[in-house]
Amino acid sequence: MKIGIGSDHGGFELKEYIKEYLDREGISYIDYGTNSIESVDYPDYGKKVSEAVVSKEVDKAVVICGTGIGISIACNKVKGIRCALCGDTYSARMSREHNDANILALGGRVIGRDLALEIVSIWLKTKFEGGRHEKRVEKISEIEG
């Protein structure tokens, strides 16, 4: 599994912390930026990461901005993306099991580092259940056109 990861300046520090976790776990990733706390625009990074998921350059991705809201909205504008903003482990698990989320969004300014790692770990390990949820995910794709 190869993960994409990206953030704006508000998520940069948490992104770097998550990368350390991915390194420790031996999980391959591509960092799509940003590379500092200097102000940048989150839609640029959400788009880069989303396009990498859609093109299958990476299997799944994690994106981070200050609250996670803006970057998740940007990601969800890309056809084929199901980005879930999660601030707890239950939502992270359900976003994979029931919604087959392919991008996880986090808020770098609203979530603690340890909780963020728990969320990422659960999200990466959880598989899509399929079954009754498959038709719902298909209906989401139909909305995209």
Short mmCIF file of C-alpha atoms in Angstrom, two decimals:
data_model
loop_
_atom_site.label_atom_id
_atom_site.label_comp_id
_atom_site.label_asym_id
_atom_site.label_seq_id
_atom_site.Cartn_x
_atom_site.Cartn_y
_atom_site.Cartn_z
CA MET A 1 0.00 0.00 0.00
CA LYS A 2 1.26 3.46 -0.90
CA ILE A 3 -0.22 6.50 0.83
CA GLY A 4 -0.34 10.09 -0.38
CA ILE A 5 -0.01 12.82 2.21
CA GLY A 6 -0.43 16.56 1.87
CA SER A 7 -1.19 19.66 3.86
CA ASP A 8 -1.28 23.40 3.88
CA HIS A 9 0.69 25.46 6.41
CA GLY A 10 -1.91 24.83 9.14
CA GLY A 11 -1.44 21.09 8.84
CA PHE A 12 2.30 21.00 8.13
CA GLU A 13 3.48 20.08 11.62
CA LEU A 14 0.93 17.28 12.01
CA LYS A 15 1.81 16.03 8.52
CA GLU A 16 5.45 15.73 9.51
CA TYR A 17 4.46 13.86 12.69
CA ILE A 18 2.29 11.45 10.69
CA LYS A 19 5.16 10.86 8.25
CA GLU A 20 7.35 9.76 11.19
CA TYR A 21 4.64 7.26 12.13
CA LEU A 22 4.42 5.97 8.54
CA ASP A 23 8.21 5.56 8.48
CA ARG A 24 8.15 3.59 11.75
CA GLU A 25 5.37 1.35 10.43
CA GLY A 26 7.13 0.78 7.10
CA ILE A 27 4.25 2.32 5.17
CA SER A 28 5.30 3.79 1.82
CA TYR A 29 4.10 7.32 1.07
CA ILE A 30 4.49 10.27 -1.26
CA ASP A 31 4.52 13.75 0.29
CA TYR A 32 2.71 16.24 -1.95
CA GLY A 33 3.64 19.25 0.20
CA THR A 34 3.61 21.81 1.59
CA ASN A 35 7.11 21.88 2.98
CA SER A 36 6.93 24.63 5.61
CA ILE A 37 4.63 26.67 7.82
CA GLU A 38 4.68 29.51 5.27
CA SER A 39 1.14 30.40 4.20
CA VAL A 40 -0.19 28.50 1.17
CA ASP A 41 -3.63 27.68 -0.26
CA TYR A 42 -5.11 24.34 0.85
CA PRO A 43 -7.08 23.73 -2.40
CA ASP A 44 -3.79 23.37 -4.28
CA TYR A 45 -2.66 20.53 -2.03
CA GLY A 46 -6.06 18.89 -1.83
CA LYS A 47 -6.18 18.80 -5.62
CA LYS A 48 -2.66 17.33 -5.96
CA VAL A 49 -3.38 14.56 -3.47
CA SER A 50 -6.82 13.81 -4.90
CA GLU A 51 -5.48 13.52 -8.44
CA ALA A 52 -2.82 11.09 -7.18
CA VAL A 53 -5.54 8.89 -5.65
CA VAL A 54 -7.74 8.99 -8.76
CA SER A 55 -4.79 8.18 -11.06
CA LYS A 56 -3.78 5.34 -8.69
CA GLU A 57 -0.34 6.83 -8.11
CA VAL A 58 -1.25 6.15 -4.47
CA ASP A 59 -3.87 3.84 -2.96
CA LYS A 60 -5.27 6.19 -0.30
CA ALA A 61 -4.30 9.51 1.19
CA VAL A 62 -4.26 11.70 4.27
CA VAL A 63 -4.71 15.48 3.99
CA ILE A 64 -4.43 18.10 6.70
CA CYS A 65 -5.25 21.78 7.02
CA GLY A 66 -5.96 23.87 10.10
CA THR A 67 -9.44 22.43 10.70
CA GLY A 68 -9.54 19.77 8.00
CA ILE A 69 -12.70 21.36 6.63
CA GLY A 70 -11.31 23.36 3.73
CA ILE A 71 -9.00 20.69 2.39
CA SER A 72 -11.72 18.02 2.67
CA ILE A 73 -14.12 20.20 0.67
CA ALA A 74 -11.43 20.75 -1.98
CA CYS A 75 -10.68 17.03 -2.21
CA ASN A 76 -14.34 16.13 -2.57
CA LYS A 77 -14.61 18.35 -5.66
CA VAL A 78 -12.42 15.84 -7.56
CA LYS A 79 -14.43 13.11 -9.27
CA GLY A 80 -13.82 9.74 -7.65
CA ILE A 81 -12.81 11.08 -4.25
CA ARG A 82 -14.60 10.25 -1.02
CA CYS A 83 -12.75 12.32 1.56
CA ALA A 84 -13.85 11.97 5.18
CA LEU A 85 -12.99 14.55 7.82
CA CYS A 86 -12.52 12.58 11.04
CA GLY A 87 -11.84 13.76 14.55
CA ASP A 88 -12.42 10.44 16.33
CA THR A 89 -11.59 6.78 15.81
CA TYR A 90 -15.18 5.61 15.35
CA SER A 91 -15.76 7.99 12.44
CA ALA A 92 -12.46 6.92 10.92
CA ARG A 93 -13.45 3.26 11.05
CA MET A 94 -16.96 3.90 9.72
CA SER A 95 -15.65 6.09 6.89
CA ARG A 96 -13.74 3.06 5.60
CA GLU A 97 -16.20 0.27 6.47
CA HIS A 98 -19.36 1.98 5.23
CA ASN A 99 -18.25 4.76 2.87
CA ASP A 100 -15.03 3.36 1.37
CA ALA A 101 -13.38 6.74 1.97
CA ASN A 102 -10.20 6.99 -0.05
CA ILE A 103 -8.90 10.15 1.63
CA LEU A 104 -8.78 10.94 5.34
CA ALA A 105 -8.82 14.63 6.34
CA LEU A 106 -7.58 15.88 9.71
CA GLY A 107 -7.47 19.27 11.40
CA GLY A 108 -3.92 20.13 12.42
CA ARG A 109 -5.07 22.86 14.78
CA VAL A 110 -7.97 20.98 16.37
CA ILE A 111 -6.74 17.45 17.01
CA GLY A 112 -3.95 16.20 19.24
CA ARG A 113 -1.02 14.30 17.81
CA ASP A 114 -1.69 11.04 19.64
CA LEU A 115 -5.34 10.95 18.64
CA ALA A 116 -4.38 11.80 15.06
CA LEU A 117 -2.06 8.78 14.94
CA GLU A 118 -4.80 6.52 16.35
CA ILE A 119 -7.20 7.79 13.70
CA VAL A 120 -4.67 7.29 10.90
CA SER A 121 -3.78 3.80 12.12
CA ILE A 122 -7.41 2.66 12.32
CA TRP A 123 -8.29 4.30 9.01
CA LEU A 124 -5.42 2.62 7.17
CA LYS A 125 -6.15 -0.83 8.64
CA THR A 126 -9.93 -0.81 8.14
CA LYS A 127 -11.35 -2.44 5.03
CA PHE A 128 -14.54 -1.56 3.15
CA GLU A 129 -17.37 -3.95 4.11
CA GLY A 130 -19.08 -3.84 0.73
CA GLY A 131 -22.47 -5.57 0.76
CA ARG A 132 -25.33 -3.20 1.51
CA HIS A 133 -22.87 -0.29 1.57
CA GLU A 134 -21.68 -0.90 -1.98
CA LYS A 135 -24.90 0.36 -3.59
CA ARG A 136 -24.71 3.52 -1.48
CA VAL A 137 -21.15 4.22 -2.55
CA GLU A 138 -22.24 3.61 -6.16
CA LYS A 139 -25.03 6.17 -5.70
CA ILE A 140 -22.44 8.71 -4.50
CA SER A 141 -20.49 8.08 -7.72
CA GLU A 142 -23.66 8.56 -9.77
CA ILE A 143 -24.14 12.02 -8.21
CA GLU A 144 -20.72 13.00 -9.58
CA GLY A 145 -21.99 12.28 -13.09
#
